[in-house]
mmCIF file with all atom_site columns, C-alpha atoms and ligand atoms in Angstrom:
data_model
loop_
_atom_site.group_PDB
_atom_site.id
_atom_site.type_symbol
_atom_site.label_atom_id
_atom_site.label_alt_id
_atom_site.label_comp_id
_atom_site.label_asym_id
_atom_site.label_entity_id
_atom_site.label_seq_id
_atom_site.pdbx_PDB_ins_code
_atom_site.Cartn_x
_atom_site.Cartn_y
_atom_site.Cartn_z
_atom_site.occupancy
_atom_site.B_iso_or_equiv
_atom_site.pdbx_formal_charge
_atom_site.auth_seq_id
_atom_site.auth_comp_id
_atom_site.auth_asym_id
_atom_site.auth_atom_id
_atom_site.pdbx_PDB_model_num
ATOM   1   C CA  . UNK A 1 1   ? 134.642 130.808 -124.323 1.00 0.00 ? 1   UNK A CA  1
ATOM   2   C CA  . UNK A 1 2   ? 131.078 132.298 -124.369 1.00 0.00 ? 2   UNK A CA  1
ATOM   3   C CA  . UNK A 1 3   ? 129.716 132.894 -127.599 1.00 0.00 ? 3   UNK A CA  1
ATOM   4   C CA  . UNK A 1 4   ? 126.693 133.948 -126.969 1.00 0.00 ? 4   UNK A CA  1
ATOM   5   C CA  . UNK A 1 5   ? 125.537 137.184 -128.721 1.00 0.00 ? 5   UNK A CA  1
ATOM   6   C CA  . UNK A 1 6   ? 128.122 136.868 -131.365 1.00 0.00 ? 6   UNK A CA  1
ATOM   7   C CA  . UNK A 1 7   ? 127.809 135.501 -134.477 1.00 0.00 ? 7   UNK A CA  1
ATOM   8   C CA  . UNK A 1 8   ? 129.075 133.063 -135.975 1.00 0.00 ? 8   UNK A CA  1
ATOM   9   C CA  . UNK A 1 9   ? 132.369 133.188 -138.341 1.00 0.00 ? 9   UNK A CA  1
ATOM   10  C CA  . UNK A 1 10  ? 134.111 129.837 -139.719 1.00 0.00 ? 10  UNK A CA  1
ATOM   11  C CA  . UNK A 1 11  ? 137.996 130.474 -140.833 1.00 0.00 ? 11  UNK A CA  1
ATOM   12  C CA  . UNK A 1 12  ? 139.973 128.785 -143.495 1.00 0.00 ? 12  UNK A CA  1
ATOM   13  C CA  . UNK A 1 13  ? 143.231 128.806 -144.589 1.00 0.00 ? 13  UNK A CA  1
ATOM   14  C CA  . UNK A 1 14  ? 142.198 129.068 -148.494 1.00 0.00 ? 14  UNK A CA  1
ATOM   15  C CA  . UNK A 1 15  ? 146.215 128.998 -149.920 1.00 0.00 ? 15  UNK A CA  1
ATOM   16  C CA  . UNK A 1 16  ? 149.750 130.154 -149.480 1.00 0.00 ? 16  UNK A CA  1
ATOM   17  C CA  . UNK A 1 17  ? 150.517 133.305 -151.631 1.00 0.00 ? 17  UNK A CA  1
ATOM   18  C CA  . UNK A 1 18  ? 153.832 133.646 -150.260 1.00 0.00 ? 18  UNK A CA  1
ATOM   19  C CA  . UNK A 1 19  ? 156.068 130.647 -149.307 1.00 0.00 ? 19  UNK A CA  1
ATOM   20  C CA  . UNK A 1 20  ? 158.916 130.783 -147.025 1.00 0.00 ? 20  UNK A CA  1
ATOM   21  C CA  . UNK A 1 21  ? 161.787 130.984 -149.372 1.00 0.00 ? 21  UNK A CA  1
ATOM   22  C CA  . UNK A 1 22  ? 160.275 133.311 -151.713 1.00 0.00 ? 22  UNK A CA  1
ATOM   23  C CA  . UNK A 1 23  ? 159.817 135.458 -148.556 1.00 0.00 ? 23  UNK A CA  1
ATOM   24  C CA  . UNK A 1 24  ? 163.291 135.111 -147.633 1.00 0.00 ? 24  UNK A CA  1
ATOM   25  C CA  . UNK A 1 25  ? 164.859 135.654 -150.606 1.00 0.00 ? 25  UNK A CA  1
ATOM   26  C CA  . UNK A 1 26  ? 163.077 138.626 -151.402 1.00 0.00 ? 26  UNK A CA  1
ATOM   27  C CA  . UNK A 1 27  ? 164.211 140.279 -147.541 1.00 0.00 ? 27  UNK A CA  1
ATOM   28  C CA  . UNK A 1 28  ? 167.783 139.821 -148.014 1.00 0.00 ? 28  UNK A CA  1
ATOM   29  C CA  . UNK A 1 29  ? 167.253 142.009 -151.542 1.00 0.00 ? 29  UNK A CA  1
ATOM   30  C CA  . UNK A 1 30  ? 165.339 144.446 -149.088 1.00 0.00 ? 30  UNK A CA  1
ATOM   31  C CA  . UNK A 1 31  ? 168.834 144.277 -146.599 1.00 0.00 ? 31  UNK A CA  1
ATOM   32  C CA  . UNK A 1 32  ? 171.170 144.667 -149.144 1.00 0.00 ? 32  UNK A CA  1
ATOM   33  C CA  . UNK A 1 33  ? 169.119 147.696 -150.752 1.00 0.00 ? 33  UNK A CA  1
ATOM   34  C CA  . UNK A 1 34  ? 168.605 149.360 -147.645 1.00 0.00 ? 34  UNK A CA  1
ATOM   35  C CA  . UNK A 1 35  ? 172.652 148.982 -146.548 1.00 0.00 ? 35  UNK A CA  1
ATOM   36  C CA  . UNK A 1 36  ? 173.507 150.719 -149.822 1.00 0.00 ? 36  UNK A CA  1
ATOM   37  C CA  . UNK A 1 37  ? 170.731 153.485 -149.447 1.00 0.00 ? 37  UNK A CA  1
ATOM   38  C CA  . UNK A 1 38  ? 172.543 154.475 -145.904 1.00 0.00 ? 38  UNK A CA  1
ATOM   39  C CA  . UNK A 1 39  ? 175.933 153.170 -146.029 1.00 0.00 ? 39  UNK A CA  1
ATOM   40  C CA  . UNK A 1 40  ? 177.858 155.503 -143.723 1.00 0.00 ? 40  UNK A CA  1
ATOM   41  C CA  . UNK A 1 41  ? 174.995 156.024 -141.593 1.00 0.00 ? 41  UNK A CA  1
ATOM   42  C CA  . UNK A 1 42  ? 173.854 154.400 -138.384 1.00 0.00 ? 42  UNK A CA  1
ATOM   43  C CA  . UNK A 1 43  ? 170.544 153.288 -139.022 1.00 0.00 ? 43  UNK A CA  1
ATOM   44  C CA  . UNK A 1 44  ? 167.917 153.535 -136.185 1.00 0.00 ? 44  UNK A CA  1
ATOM   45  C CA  . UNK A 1 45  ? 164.836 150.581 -136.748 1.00 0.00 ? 45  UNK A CA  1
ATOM   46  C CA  . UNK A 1 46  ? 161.109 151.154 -134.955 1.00 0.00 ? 46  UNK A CA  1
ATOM   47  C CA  . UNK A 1 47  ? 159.214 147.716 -135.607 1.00 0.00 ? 47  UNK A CA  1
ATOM   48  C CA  . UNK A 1 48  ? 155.492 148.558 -135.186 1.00 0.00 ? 48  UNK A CA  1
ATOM   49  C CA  . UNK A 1 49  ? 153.941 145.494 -132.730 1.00 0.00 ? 49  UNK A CA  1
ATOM   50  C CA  . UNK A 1 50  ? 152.867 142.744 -132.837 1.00 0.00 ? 50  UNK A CA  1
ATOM   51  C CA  . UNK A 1 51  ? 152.464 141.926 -136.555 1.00 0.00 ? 51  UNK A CA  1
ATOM   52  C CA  . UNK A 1 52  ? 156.285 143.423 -137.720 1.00 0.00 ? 52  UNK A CA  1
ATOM   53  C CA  . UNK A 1 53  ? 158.075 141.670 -135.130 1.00 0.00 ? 53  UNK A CA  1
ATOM   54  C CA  . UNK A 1 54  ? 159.536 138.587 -137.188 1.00 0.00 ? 54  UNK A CA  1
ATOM   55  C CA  . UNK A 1 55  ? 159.817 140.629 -140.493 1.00 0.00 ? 55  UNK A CA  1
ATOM   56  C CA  . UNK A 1 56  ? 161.824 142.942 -138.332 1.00 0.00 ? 56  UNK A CA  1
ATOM   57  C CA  . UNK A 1 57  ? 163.417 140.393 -136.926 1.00 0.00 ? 57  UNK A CA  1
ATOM   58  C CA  . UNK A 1 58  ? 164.766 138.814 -140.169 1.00 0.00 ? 58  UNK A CA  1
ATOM   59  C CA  . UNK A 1 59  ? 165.281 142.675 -141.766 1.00 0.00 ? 59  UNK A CA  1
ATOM   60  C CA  . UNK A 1 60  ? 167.834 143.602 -139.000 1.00 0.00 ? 60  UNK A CA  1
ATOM   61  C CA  . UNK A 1 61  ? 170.116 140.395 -139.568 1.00 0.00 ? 61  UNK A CA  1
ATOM   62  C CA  . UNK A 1 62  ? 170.196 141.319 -143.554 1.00 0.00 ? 62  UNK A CA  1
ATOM   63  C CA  . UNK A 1 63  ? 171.486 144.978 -142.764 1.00 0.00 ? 63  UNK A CA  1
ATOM   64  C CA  . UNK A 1 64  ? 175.427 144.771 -142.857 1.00 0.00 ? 64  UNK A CA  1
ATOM   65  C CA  . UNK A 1 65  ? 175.252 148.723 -140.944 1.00 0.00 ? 65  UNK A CA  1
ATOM   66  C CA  . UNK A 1 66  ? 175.530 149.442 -137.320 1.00 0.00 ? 66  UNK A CA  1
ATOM   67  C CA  . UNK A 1 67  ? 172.249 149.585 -136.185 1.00 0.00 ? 67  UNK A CA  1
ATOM   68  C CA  . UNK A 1 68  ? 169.641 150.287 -133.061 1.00 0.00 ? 68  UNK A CA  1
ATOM   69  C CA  . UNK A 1 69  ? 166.225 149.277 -133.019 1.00 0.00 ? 69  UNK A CA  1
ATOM   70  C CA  . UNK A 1 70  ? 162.922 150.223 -130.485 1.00 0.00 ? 70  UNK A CA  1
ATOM   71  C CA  . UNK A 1 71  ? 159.481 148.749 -130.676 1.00 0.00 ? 71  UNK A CA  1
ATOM   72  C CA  . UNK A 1 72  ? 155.656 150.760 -130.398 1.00 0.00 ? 72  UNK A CA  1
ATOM   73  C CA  . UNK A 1 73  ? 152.596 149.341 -130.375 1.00 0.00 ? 73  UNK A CA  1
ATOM   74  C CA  . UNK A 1 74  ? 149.402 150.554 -131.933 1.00 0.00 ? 74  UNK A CA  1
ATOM   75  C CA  . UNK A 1 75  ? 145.586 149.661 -131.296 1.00 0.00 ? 75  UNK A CA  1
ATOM   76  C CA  . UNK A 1 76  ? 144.904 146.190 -133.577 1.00 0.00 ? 76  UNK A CA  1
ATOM   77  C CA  . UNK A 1 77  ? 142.429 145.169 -135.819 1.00 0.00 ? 77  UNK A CA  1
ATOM   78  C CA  . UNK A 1 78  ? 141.209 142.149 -132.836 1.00 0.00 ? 78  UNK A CA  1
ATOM   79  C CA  . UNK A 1 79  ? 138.870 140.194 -134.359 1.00 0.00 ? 79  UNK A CA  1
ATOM   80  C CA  . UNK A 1 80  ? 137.717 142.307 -137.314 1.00 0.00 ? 80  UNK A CA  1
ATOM   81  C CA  . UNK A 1 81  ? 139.308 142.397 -140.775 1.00 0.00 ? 81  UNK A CA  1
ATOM   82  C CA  . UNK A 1 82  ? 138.199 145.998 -141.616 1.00 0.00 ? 82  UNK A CA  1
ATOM   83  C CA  . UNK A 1 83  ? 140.042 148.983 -139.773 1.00 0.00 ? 83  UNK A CA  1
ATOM   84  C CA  . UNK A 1 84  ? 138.032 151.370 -138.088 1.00 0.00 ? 84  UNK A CA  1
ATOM   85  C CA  . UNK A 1 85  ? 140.282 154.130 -139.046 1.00 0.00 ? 85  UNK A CA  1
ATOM   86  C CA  . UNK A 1 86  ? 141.179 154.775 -135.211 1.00 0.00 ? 86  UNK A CA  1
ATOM   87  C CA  . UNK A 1 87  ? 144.896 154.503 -134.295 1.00 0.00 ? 87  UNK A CA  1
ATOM   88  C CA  . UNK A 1 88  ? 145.679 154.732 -130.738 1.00 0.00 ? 88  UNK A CA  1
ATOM   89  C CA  . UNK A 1 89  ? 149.069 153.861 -129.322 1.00 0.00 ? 89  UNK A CA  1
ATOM   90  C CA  . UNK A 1 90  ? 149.388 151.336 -126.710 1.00 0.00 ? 90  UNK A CA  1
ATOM   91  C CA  . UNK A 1 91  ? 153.104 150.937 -125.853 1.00 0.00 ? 91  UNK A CA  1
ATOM   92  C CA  . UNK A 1 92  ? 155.327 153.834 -126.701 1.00 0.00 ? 92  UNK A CA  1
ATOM   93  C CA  . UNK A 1 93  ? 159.361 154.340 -127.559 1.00 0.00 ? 93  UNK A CA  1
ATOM   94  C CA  . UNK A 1 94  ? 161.832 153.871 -125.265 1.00 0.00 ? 94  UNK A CA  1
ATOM   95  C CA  . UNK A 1 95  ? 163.907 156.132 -126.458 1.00 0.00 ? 95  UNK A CA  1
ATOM   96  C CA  . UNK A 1 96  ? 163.530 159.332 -128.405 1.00 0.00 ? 96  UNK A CA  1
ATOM   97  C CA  . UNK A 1 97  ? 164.125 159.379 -132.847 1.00 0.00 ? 97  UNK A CA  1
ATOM   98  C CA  . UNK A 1 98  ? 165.449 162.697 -131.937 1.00 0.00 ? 98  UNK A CA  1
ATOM   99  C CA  . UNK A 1 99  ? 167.904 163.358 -134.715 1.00 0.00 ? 99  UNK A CA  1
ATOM   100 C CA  . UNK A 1 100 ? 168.487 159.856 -135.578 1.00 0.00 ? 100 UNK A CA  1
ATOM   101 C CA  . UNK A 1 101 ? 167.994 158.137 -139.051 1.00 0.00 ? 101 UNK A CA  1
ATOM   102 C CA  . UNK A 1 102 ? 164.898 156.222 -138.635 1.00 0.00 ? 102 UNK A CA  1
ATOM   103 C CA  . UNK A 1 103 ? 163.334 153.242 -140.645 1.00 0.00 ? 103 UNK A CA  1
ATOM   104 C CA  . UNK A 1 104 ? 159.984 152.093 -139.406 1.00 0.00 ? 104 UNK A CA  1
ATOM   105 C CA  . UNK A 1 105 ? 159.229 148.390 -140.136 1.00 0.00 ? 105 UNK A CA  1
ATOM   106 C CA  . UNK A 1 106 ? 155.786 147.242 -140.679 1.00 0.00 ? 106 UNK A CA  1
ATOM   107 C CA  . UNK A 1 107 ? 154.232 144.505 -141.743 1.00 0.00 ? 107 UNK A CA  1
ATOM   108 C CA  . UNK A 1 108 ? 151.257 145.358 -143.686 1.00 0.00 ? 108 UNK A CA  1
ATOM   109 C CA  . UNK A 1 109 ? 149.931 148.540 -145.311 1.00 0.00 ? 109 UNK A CA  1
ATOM   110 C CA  . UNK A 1 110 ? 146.244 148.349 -146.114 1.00 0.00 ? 110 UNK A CA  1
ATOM   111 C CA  . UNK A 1 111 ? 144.411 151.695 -146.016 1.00 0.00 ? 111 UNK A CA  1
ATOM   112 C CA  . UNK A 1 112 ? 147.779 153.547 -144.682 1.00 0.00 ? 112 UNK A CA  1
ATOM   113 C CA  . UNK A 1 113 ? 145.601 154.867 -141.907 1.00 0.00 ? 113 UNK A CA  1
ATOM   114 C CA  . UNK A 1 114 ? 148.217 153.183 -139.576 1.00 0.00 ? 114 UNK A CA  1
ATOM   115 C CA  . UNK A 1 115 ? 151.333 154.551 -140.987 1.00 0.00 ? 115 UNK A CA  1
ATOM   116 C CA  . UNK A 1 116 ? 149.876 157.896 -141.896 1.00 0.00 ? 116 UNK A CA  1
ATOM   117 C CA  . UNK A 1 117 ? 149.029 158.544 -138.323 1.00 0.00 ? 117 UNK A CA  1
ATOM   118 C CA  . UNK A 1 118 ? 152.227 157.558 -137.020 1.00 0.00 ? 118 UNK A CA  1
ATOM   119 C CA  . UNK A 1 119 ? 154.438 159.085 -139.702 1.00 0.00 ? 119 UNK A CA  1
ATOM   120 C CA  . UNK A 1 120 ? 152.894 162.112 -138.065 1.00 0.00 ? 120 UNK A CA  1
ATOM   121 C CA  . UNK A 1 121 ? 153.370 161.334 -134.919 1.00 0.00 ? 121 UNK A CA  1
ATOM   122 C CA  . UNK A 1 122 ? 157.110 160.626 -135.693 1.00 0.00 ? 122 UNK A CA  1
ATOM   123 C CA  . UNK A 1 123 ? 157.770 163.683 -137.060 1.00 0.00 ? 123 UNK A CA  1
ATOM   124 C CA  . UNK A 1 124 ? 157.009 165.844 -134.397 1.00 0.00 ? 124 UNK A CA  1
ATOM   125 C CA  . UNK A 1 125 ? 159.542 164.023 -132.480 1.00 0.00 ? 125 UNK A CA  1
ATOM   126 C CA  . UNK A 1 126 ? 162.269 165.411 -134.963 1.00 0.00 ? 126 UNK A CA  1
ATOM   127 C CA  . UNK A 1 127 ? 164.084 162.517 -136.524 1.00 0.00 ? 127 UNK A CA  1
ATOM   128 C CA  . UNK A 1 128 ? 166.965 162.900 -138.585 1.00 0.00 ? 128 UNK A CA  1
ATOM   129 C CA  . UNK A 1 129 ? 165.114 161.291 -141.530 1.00 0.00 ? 129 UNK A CA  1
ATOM   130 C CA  . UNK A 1 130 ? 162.224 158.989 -141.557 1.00 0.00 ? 130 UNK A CA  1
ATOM   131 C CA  . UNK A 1 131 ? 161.713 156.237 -144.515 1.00 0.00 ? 131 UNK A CA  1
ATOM   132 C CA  . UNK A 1 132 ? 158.971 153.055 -144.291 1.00 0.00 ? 132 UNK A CA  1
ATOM   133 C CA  . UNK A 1 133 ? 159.709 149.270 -144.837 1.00 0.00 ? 133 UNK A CA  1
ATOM   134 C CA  . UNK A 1 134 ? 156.614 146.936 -145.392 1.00 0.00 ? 134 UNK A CA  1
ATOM   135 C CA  . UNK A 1 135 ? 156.615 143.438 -146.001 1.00 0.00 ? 135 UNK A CA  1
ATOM   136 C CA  . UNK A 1 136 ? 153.422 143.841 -147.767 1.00 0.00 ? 136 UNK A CA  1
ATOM   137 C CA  . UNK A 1 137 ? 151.032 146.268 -149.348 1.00 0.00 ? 137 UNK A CA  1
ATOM   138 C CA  . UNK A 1 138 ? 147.711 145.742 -150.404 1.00 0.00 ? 138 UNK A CA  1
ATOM   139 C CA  . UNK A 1 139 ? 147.209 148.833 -153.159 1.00 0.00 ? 139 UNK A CA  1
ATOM   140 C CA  . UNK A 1 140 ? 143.616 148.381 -153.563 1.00 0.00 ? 140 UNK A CA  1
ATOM   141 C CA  . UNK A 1 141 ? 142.904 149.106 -150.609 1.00 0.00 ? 141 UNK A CA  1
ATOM   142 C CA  . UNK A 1 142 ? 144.604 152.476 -149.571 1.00 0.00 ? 142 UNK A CA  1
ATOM   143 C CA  . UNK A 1 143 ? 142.619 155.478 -148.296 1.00 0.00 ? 143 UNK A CA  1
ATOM   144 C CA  . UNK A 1 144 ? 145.191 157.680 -148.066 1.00 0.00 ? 144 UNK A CA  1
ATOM   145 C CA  . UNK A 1 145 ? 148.399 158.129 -149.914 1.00 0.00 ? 145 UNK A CA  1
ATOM   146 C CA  . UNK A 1 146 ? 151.788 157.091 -147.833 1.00 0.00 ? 146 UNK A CA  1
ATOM   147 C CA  . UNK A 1 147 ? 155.195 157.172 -149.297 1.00 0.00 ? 147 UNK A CA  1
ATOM   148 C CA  . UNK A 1 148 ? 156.672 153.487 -148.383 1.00 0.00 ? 148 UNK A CA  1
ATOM   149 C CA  . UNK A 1 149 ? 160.428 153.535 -149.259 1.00 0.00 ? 149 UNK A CA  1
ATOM   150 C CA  . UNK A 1 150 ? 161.061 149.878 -149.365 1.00 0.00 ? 150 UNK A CA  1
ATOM   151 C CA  . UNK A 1 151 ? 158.109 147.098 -149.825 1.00 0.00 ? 151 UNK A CA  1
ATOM   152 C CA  . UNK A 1 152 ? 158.378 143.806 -149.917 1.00 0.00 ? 152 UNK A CA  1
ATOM   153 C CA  . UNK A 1 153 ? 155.365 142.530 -151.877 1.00 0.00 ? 153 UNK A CA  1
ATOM   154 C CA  . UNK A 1 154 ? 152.203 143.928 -153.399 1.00 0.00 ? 154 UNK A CA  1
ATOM   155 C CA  . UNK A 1 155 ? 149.258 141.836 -153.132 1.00 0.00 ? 155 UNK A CA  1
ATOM   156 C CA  . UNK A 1 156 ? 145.629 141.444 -153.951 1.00 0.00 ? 156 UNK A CA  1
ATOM   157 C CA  . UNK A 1 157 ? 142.913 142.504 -151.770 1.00 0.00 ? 157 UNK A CA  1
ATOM   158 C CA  . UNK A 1 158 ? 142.785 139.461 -149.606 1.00 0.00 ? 158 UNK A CA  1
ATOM   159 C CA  . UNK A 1 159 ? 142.948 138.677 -145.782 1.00 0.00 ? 159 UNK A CA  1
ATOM   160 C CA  . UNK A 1 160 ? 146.073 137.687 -145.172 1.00 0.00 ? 160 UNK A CA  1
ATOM   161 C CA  . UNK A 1 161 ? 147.761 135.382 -142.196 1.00 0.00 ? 161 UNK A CA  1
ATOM   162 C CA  . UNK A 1 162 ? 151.498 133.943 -141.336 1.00 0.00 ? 162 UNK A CA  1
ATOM   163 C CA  . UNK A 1 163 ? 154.772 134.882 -140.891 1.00 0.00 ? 163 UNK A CA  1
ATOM   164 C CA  . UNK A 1 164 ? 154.004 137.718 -137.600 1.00 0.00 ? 164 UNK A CA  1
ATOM   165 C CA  . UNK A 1 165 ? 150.140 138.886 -139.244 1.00 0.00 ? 165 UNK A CA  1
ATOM   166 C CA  . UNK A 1 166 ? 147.311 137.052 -137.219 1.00 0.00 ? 166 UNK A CA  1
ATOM   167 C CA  . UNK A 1 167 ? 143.679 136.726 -136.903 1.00 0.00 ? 167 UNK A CA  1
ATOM   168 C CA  . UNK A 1 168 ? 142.494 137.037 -133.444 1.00 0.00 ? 168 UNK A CA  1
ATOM   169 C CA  . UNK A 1 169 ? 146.387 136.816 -131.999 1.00 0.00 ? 169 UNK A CA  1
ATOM   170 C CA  . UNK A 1 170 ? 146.388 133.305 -134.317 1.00 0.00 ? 170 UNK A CA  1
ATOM   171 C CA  . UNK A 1 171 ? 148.454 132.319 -136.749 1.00 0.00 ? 171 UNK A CA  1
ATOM   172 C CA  . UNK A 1 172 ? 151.351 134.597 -136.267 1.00 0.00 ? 172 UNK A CA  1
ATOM   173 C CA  . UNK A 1 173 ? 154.130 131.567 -136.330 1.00 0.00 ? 173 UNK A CA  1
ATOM   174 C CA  . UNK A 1 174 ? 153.770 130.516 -139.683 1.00 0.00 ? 174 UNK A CA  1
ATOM   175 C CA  . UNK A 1 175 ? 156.516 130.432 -141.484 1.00 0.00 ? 175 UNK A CA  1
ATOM   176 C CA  . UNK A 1 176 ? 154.814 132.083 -144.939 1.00 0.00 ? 176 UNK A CA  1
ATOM   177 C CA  . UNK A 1 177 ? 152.053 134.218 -145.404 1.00 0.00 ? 177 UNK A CA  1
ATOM   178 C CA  . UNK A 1 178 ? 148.096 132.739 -145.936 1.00 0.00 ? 178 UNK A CA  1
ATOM   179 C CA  . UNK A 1 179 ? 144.874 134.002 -147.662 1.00 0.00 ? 179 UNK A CA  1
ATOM   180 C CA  . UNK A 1 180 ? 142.449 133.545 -144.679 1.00 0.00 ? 180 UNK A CA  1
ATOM   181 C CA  . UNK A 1 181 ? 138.899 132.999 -145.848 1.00 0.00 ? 181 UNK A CA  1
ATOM   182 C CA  . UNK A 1 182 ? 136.324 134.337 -143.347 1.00 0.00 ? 182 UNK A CA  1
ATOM   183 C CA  . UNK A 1 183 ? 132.733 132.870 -143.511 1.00 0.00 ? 183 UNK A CA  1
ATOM   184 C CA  . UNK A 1 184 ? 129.754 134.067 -140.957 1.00 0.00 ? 184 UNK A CA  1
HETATM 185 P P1  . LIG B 2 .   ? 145.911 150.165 -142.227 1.00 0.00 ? 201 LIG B P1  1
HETATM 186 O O1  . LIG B 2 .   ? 145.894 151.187 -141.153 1.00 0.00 ? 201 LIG B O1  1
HETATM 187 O O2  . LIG B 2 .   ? 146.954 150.407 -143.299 1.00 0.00 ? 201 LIG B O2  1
HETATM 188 O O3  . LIG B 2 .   ? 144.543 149.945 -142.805 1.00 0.00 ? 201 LIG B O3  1
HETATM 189 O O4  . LIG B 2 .   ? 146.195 148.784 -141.552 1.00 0.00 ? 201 LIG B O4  1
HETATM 190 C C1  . LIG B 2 .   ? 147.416 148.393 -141.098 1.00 0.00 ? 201 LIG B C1  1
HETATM 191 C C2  . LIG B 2 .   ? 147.248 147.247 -140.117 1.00 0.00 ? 201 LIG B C2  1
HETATM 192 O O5  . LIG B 2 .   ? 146.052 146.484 -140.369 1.00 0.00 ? 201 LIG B O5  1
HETATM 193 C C3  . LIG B 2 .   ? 148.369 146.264 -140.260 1.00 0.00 ? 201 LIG B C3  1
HETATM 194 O O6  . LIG B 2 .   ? 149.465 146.620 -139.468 1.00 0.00 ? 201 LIG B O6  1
HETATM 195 C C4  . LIG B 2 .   ? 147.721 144.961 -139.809 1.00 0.00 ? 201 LIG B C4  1
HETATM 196 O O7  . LIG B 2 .   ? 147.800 144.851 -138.405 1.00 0.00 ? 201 LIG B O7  1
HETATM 197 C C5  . LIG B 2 .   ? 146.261 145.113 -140.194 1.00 0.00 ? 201 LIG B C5  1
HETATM 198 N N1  . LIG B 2 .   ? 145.969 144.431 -141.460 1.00 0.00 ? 201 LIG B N1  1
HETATM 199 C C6  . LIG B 2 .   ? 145.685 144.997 -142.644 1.00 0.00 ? 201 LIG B C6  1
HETATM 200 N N2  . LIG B 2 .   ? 145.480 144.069 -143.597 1.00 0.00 ? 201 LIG B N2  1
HETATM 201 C C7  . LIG B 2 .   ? 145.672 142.882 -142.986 1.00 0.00 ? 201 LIG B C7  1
HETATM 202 C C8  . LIG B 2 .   ? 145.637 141.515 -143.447 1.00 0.00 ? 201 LIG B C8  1
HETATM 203 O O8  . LIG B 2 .   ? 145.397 141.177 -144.612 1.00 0.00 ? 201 LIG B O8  1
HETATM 204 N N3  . LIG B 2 .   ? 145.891 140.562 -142.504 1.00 0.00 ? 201 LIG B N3  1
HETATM 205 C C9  . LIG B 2 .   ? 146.170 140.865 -141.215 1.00 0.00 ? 201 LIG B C9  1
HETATM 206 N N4  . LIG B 2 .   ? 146.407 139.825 -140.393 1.00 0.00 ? 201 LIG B N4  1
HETATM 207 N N5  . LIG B 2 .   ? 146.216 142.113 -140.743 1.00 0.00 ? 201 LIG B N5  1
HETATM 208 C C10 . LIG B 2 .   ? 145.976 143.111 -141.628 1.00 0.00 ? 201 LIG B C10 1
#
């Protein structure tokens, strides 16, 4: 790859803050919280790509409901670490939330700029009801104020890597989650 004109940034994985059991464990409480909170109901998921894709993944096999699920995709961070506050989406629904009961799975909430724009955008498509799941949340860091029903974690104001969350499309296959250190 050509480098030239950029500069310089050396990565390290600096520790595990959340290990593979501890992330398991905690999603099947997440499942078995969210099949009591709609029993009854079918339950319609949107997993927002790339970075939700394995916790949705996992989520949807610890839901004992009848359920659906669709995927969108939204502009990524790339190679920076700080969002630019733009959201623009790059692969829509299939189908319409029109008057279903809709969960949307993500993986991270950092400023909310993400989820507040696409709450939004939801809701002018008329679901039935529309609730959050995050793996993570990083409370420090939040611009703007968005209700997330059902979070996994809270953690510290770190970059974080592993299980579906990347750093320039790397990384996403670990099986727990990483503080990334970033040095230029
Ligand atoms: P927000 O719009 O809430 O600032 O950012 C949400 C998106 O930023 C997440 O879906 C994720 O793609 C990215 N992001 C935020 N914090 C991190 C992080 O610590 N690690 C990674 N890999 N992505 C992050």
């Amino acid at each position: 790859m050509d480098n030239r004109g950029e500069s310089r940034v050396s990565e390290s994985i600096e520790r595990i803050l959340l290990d593979k059991e501890t992330i398991q464990n905690r999603i099947r409480e997440l499942g078995s919280q969210i099949t009591q909170d709609y029993a009854g109901k079918r339950l319609h998921l949107i997993a927002i790509l790339k970075g939700a894709s394995i916790f949705h993944a996992d989520i949807v096999r610890s839901i004992a409901l009848e359920i659906s699920f669709d995927f969108i995709a939204v502009g990524s961070y790339g190679k920076l670490t700080q969002s630019s506050g733009e959201v623009r989406i790059l692969k829509d629904l299939d189908e319409s939330p029109e008057g279903k009961d809709v969960l949307l799975v993500e993986d991270i909430v950092d400023t909310g700029l993400t989820l507040h724009y696409l709450v939004r955008t939801l809701k002018e498509r008329h679901p039935k009801s529309l609730k959050i799941a995050s793996l993570l949340s990083k409370p420090a860091r939040r611009k703007i104020d968005v209700p997330v029903d059902y979070i996994g974690f809270e953690i510290p104001d770190e970059f974080v890597v592993g299980y579906g969350l990347d750093y320039d499309q790397r990384y996403r296959n670990l099986p727990d989650i990483r503080i990334l250190r970033l040095k230029t």
